[in-house]
Amino acid sequence: IPEFPETINCELFGKGSLITLIFDTEAEGGKLSFELDGVPLKSSEGIDSLTNVYSLLGSSQVFPCLCLSPLDELPPPLNSEPPKGVGEVKKKVSATGEEDEEAMAKELELKEIAALAKRARADYNVIAGLPADQRTKLRVMVDAVLKKRVPAVKLILGDVAAEAAAMAKAKAEAEAKAKAESEEKEALKAAAD
């Protein structure tokens, strides 16, 4: 599995970037703007916000909704598809009209091999040549690597500075309380001795 995709999916931001969405409900019919690491973003035309959001959405009420899209899938590598004729399983039909279970299982296995070849970005014949237990181990490895590539999202709602100050204050109060309790225990222990 390649460590990084061969193409750059997004040049604008990366791991650790803070993307801020600002929706001013009272300005210009609803004004939407974005910041990247504290710097306002502008379009190539110099536009720094989207105005009249309520009109654009055709409503006087707007409810927040966050939608994330994963990175675009890379095109499948060459030879990840099964060669012509492979994967075409001749199914036998019994007199009762039931399909052959062995043929159905083989067809499912070939589909799984093709899917694994695409996900691992490997040649179909190489994956098909692996024993079933090694394909299972490879599938687990590929899933683990791909899971690490999924971007992490942290939602920050409200006044960031005020929330940070409140969290710092709560932490300081908790530390002070723990210290006072510890001193009280030590004083009781010293009095008991």
mmCIF file of C-alpha atoms in Angstrom:
data_model
loop_
_atom_site.group_PDB
_atom_site.id
_atom_site.type_symbol
_atom_site.label_atom_id
_atom_site.label_comp_id
_atom_site.label_asym_id
_atom_site.label_seq_id
_atom_site.Cartn_x
_atom_site.Cartn_y
_atom_site.Cartn_z
ATOM 1 C CA ILE A 1 0.000 0.000 0.000
ATOM 2 C CA PRO A 2 1.540 3.332 -0.919
ATOM 3 C CA GLU A 3 2.181 5.519 2.134
ATOM 4 C CA PHE A 4 0.686 8.567 0.433
ATOM 5 C CA PRO A 5 -1.613 8.926 -2.579
ATOM 6 C CA GLU A 6 0.087 9.747 -5.849
ATOM 7 C CA THR A 7 -2.046 12.881 -6.265
ATOM 8 C CA ILE A 8 -2.619 15.725 -3.855
ATOM 9 C CA ASN A 9 -6.284 15.819 -2.906
ATOM 10 C CA CYS A 10 -6.312 19.131 -1.061
ATOM 11 C CA GLU A 11 -3.597 21.772 -1.139
ATOM 12 C CA LEU A 12 -5.506 24.255 1.027
ATOM 13 C CA PHE A 13 -5.333 22.595 4.445
ATOM 14 C CA GLY A 14 -3.926 19.540 6.137
ATOM 15 C CA LYS A 15 -3.509 17.727 9.417
ATOM 16 C CA GLY A 16 -3.662 20.122 12.332
ATOM 17 C CA SER A 17 -5.405 22.907 10.417
ATOM 18 C CA LEU A 18 -8.203 24.776 12.178
ATOM 19 C CA ILE A 19 -11.073 25.567 9.831
ATOM 20 C CA THR A 20 -13.569 28.063 11.226
ATOM 21 C CA LEU A 21 -17.030 28.625 9.806
ATOM 22 C CA ILE A 22 -18.650 31.924 10.795
ATOM 23 C CA PHE A 23 -22.374 32.374 10.243
ATOM 24 C CA ASP A 24 -23.560 35.860 11.189
ATOM 25 C CA THR A 25 -27.327 35.518 11.338
ATOM 26 C CA GLU A 26 -27.972 39.261 11.535
ATOM 27 C CA ALA A 27 -25.666 40.645 8.828
ATOM 28 C CA GLU A 28 -26.641 40.957 5.158
ATOM 29 C CA GLY A 29 -29.478 38.427 5.241
ATOM 30 C CA GLY A 30 -27.240 35.796 6.801
ATOM 31 C CA LYS A 31 -23.506 36.023 6.110
ATOM 32 C CA LEU A 32 -21.316 32.922 5.881
ATOM 33 C CA SER A 33 -17.523 33.127 5.890
ATOM 34 C CA PHE A 34 -14.585 30.806 6.527
ATOM 35 C CA GLU A 35 -11.183 31.079 8.155
ATOM 36 C CA LEU A 36 -8.203 28.787 7.891
ATOM 37 C CA ASP A 37 -5.919 28.907 10.924
ATOM 38 C CA GLY A 38 -7.356 32.343 11.792
ATOM 39 C CA VAL A 39 -6.889 33.806 8.291
ATOM 40 C CA PRO A 40 -10.083 34.744 6.395
ATOM 41 C CA LEU A 41 -10.484 32.816 3.139
ATOM 42 C CA LYS A 42 -11.307 34.563 -0.121
ATOM 43 C CA SER A 43 -12.342 33.208 -3.481
ATOM 44 C CA SER A 44 -10.214 33.803 -6.574
ATOM 45 C CA GLU A 45 -12.552 36.757 -7.297
ATOM 46 C CA GLY A 46 -11.772 38.273 -3.875
ATOM 47 C CA ILE A 47 -15.122 37.391 -2.305
ATOM 48 C CA ASP A 48 -14.679 36.715 1.403
ATOM 49 C CA SER A 49 -18.213 35.646 2.338
ATOM 50 C CA LEU A 50 -21.509 34.336 1.100
ATOM 51 C CA THR A 51 -24.376 36.721 1.827
ATOM 52 C CA ASN A 52 -28.164 36.387 1.758
ATOM 53 C CA VAL A 53 -27.948 32.813 3.006
ATOM 54 C CA TYR A 54 -31.597 32.825 4.080
ATOM 55 C CA SER A 55 -32.724 33.830 0.570
ATOM 56 C CA LEU A 56 -30.443 31.286 -1.073
ATOM 57 C CA LEU A 57 -31.890 28.526 1.077
ATOM 58 C CA GLY A 58 -35.435 29.850 0.719
ATOM 59 C CA SER A 59 -36.087 29.925 4.439
ATOM 60 C CA SER A 60 -36.103 32.288 7.379
ATOM 61 C CA GLN A 61 -34.914 29.493 9.655
ATOM 62 C CA VAL A 62 -31.564 27.809 9.182
ATOM 63 C CA PHE A 63 -30.418 24.905 11.302
ATOM 64 C CA PRO A 64 -26.720 23.988 11.471
ATOM 65 C CA CYS A 65 -25.672 20.807 9.784
ATOM 66 C CA LEU A 66 -22.145 19.580 9.321
ATOM 67 C CA CYS A 67 -21.401 17.418 6.329
ATOM 68 C CA LEU A 68 -17.964 15.984 5.749
ATOM 69 C CA SER A 69 -16.807 14.309 2.625
ATOM 70 C CA PRO A 70 -13.935 11.835 2.702
ATOM 71 C CA LEU A 71 -11.016 12.302 0.389
ATOM 72 C CA ASP A 72 -11.848 11.449 -3.188
ATOM 73 C CA GLU A 73 -11.101 7.868 -4.039
ATOM 74 C CA LEU A 74 -8.047 7.389 -6.147
ATOM 75 C CA PRO A 75 -8.586 5.781 -9.525
ATOM 76 C CA PRO A 76 -7.981 2.030 -9.381
ATOM 77 C CA PRO A 77 -4.430 1.041 -10.298
ATOM 78 C CA LEU A 78 -3.747 -0.826 -13.511
ATOM 79 C CA ASN A 79 -4.305 -4.573 -13.284
ATOM 80 C CA SER A 80 -6.448 -4.375 -10.141
ATOM 81 C CA GLU A 81 -9.415 -5.621 -12.147
ATOM 82 C CA PRO A 82 -9.663 -9.365 -12.839
ATOM 83 C CA PRO A 83 -8.465 -10.415 -16.285
ATOM 84 C CA LYS A 84 -11.139 -11.118 -18.902
ATOM 85 C CA GLY A 85 -12.875 -14.404 -18.273
ATOM 86 C CA VAL A 86 -11.854 -14.566 -14.621
ATOM 87 C CA GLY A 87 -14.783 -14.166 -12.297
ATOM 88 C CA GLU A 88 -17.244 -15.693 -14.711
ATOM 89 C CA VAL A 89 -18.455 -18.678 -12.755
ATOM 90 C CA LYS A 90 -20.635 -21.193 -14.504
ATOM 91 C CA LYS A 91 -23.572 -21.774 -12.241
ATOM 92 C CA LYS A 92 -25.350 -25.070 -12.239
ATOM 93 C CA VAL A 93 -29.042 -25.040 -11.521
ATOM 94 C CA SER A 94 -30.592 -28.059 -9.882
ATOM 95 C CA ALA A 95 -33.886 -29.580 -10.896
ATOM 96 C CA THR A 96 -35.558 -27.637 -8.100
ATOM 97 C CA GLY A 97 -34.280 -24.354 -9.561
ATOM 98 C CA GLU A 98 -31.734 -23.689 -6.799
ATOM 99 C CA GLU A 99 -28.337 -22.311 -7.778
ATOM 100 C CA ASP A 100 -25.167 -24.216 -7.015
ATOM 101 C CA GLU A 101 -23.902 -23.042 -3.605
ATOM 102 C CA GLU A 102 -20.277 -23.828 -4.513
ATOM 103 C CA ALA A 103 -20.459 -21.609 -7.600
ATOM 104 C CA MET A 104 -22.065 -18.818 -5.586
ATOM 105 C CA ALA A 105 -19.295 -19.028 -2.958
ATOM 106 C CA LYS A 106 -16.610 -18.934 -5.670
ATOM 107 C CA GLU A 107 -18.255 -15.900 -7.293
ATOM 108 C CA LEU A 108 -18.319 -14.107 -3.920
ATOM 109 C CA GLU A 109 -14.649 -14.977 -3.311
ATOM 110 C CA LEU A 110 -13.643 -13.543 -6.710
ATOM 111 C CA LYS A 111 -15.545 -10.318 -5.992
ATOM 112 C CA GLU A 112 -13.789 -10.025 -2.615
ATOM 113 C CA ILE A 113 -10.399 -10.543 -4.294
ATOM 114 C CA ALA A 114 -11.153 -7.793 -6.809
ATOM 115 C CA ALA A 115 -12.280 -5.417 -4.036
ATOM 116 C CA LEU A 116 -9.153 -6.158 -1.973
ATOM 117 C CA ALA A 117 -6.905 -5.607 -5.010
ATOM 118 C CA LYS A 118 -8.461 -2.161 -5.516
ATOM 119 C CA ARG A 119 -8.227 -1.206 -1.839
ATOM 120 C CA ALA A 120 -4.640 -2.433 -1.550
ATOM 121 C CA ARG A 121 -3.807 -0.846 -4.916
ATOM 122 C CA ALA A 122 -2.270 -4.137 -5.993
ATOM 123 C CA ASP A 123 -2.334 -6.404 -9.024
ATOM 124 C CA TYR A 124 -5.367 -8.703 -9.075
ATOM 125 C CA ASN A 125 -3.278 -11.781 -9.929
ATOM 126 C CA VAL A 126 -0.958 -11.167 -6.956
ATOM 127 C CA ILE A 127 -3.909 -10.948 -4.561
ATOM 128 C CA ALA A 128 -5.641 -13.953 -6.159
ATOM 129 C CA GLY A 129 -2.420 -15.969 -5.735
ATOM 130 C CA LEU A 130 -2.403 -15.468 -1.972
ATOM 131 C CA PRO A 131 -3.866 -18.152 0.280
ATOM 132 C CA ALA A 132 -7.189 -17.198 1.861
ATOM 133 C CA ASP A 133 -5.665 -16.659 5.330
ATOM 134 C CA GLN A 134 -3.055 -14.251 3.929
ATOM 135 C CA ARG A 135 -5.765 -12.345 2.065
ATOM 136 C CA THR A 136 -7.649 -12.000 5.358
ATOM 137 C CA LYS A 137 -4.519 -10.659 7.094
ATOM 138 C CA LEU A 138 -3.902 -8.263 4.195
ATOM 139 C CA ARG A 139 -7.513 -7.037 4.360
ATOM 140 C CA VAL A 140 -7.090 -6.260 8.079
ATOM 141 C CA MET A 141 -3.808 -4.410 7.397
ATOM 142 C CA VAL A 142 -5.313 -2.401 4.536
ATOM 143 C CA ASP A 143 -8.349 -1.468 6.639
ATOM 144 C CA ALA A 144 -6.050 -0.304 9.477
ATOM 145 C CA VAL A 145 -3.951 1.850 7.135
ATOM 146 C CA LEU A 146 -6.987 3.368 5.433
ATOM 147 C CA LYS A 147 -8.630 4.075 8.801
ATOM 148 C CA LYS A 148 -5.590 6.152 9.819
ATOM 149 C CA ARG A 149 -6.051 8.295 6.711
ATOM 150 C CA VAL A 150 -9.548 9.386 7.691
ATOM 151 C CA PRO A 151 -9.431 13.025 8.796
ATOM 152 C CA ALA A 152 -10.268 13.846 12.401
ATOM 153 C CA VAL A 153 -12.792 16.595 13.053
ATOM 154 C CA LYS A 154 -13.159 18.681 16.186
ATOM 155 C CA LEU A 155 -16.203 20.907 16.485
ATOM 156 C CA ILE A 156 -15.739 24.165 18.368
ATOM 157 C CA LEU A 157 -18.986 25.963 19.041
ATOM 158 C CA GLY A 158 -19.329 29.417 20.496
ATOM 159 C CA ASP A 159 -16.648 31.799 21.694
ATOM 160 C CA VAL A 160 -13.393 29.847 21.558
ATOM 161 C CA ALA A 161 -11.499 32.213 23.874
ATOM 162 C CA ALA A 162 -14.293 32.249 26.469
ATOM 163 C CA GLU A 163 -14.607 28.454 26.366
ATOM 164 C CA ALA A 164 -10.837 28.044 26.740
ATOM 165 C CA ALA A 165 -10.846 30.453 29.714
ATOM 166 C CA ALA A 166 -13.765 28.583 31.299
ATOM 167 C CA MET A 167 -11.988 25.255 30.838
ATOM 168 C CA ALA A 168 -8.768 26.674 32.337
ATOM 169 C CA LYS A 169 -10.738 28.067 35.287
ATOM 170 C CA ALA A 170 -12.518 24.725 35.849
ATOM 171 C CA LYS A 171 -9.180 22.901 35.694
ATOM 172 C CA ALA A 172 -7.601 25.335 38.187
ATOM 173 C CA GLU A 173 -10.581 24.959 40.534
ATOM 174 C CA ALA A 174 -10.379 21.157 40.316
ATOM 175 C CA GLU A 175 -6.635 21.254 41.052
ATOM 176 C CA ALA A 176 -7.174 23.634 43.989
ATOM 177 C CA LYS A 177 -9.910 21.375 45.376
ATOM 178 C CA ALA A 178 -7.708 18.280 45.020
ATOM 179 C CA LYS A 179 -4.829 20.119 46.736
ATOM 180 C CA ALA A 180 -7.091 21.266 49.611
ATOM 181 C CA GLU A 181 -8.404 17.717 50.078
ATOM 182 C CA SER A 182 -4.854 16.364 50.081
ATOM 183 C CA GLU A 183 -3.746 18.953 52.670
ATOM 184 C CA GLU A 184 -6.788 18.149 54.798
ATOM 185 C CA LYS A 185 -5.978 14.419 54.719
ATOM 186 C CA GLU A 186 -2.362 15.137 55.667
ATOM 187 C CA ALA A 187 -3.498 17.384 58.534
ATOM 188 C CA LEU A 188 -5.895 14.697 59.826
ATOM 189 C CA LYS A 189 -3.158 12.078 59.540
ATOM 190 C CA ALA A 190 -0.688 14.312 61.394
ATOM 191 C CA ALA A 191 -3.289 15.004 64.129
ATOM 192 C CA ALA A 192 -3.979 11.289 64.494
ATOM 193 C CA ASP A 193 -0.273 10.541 64.961
#
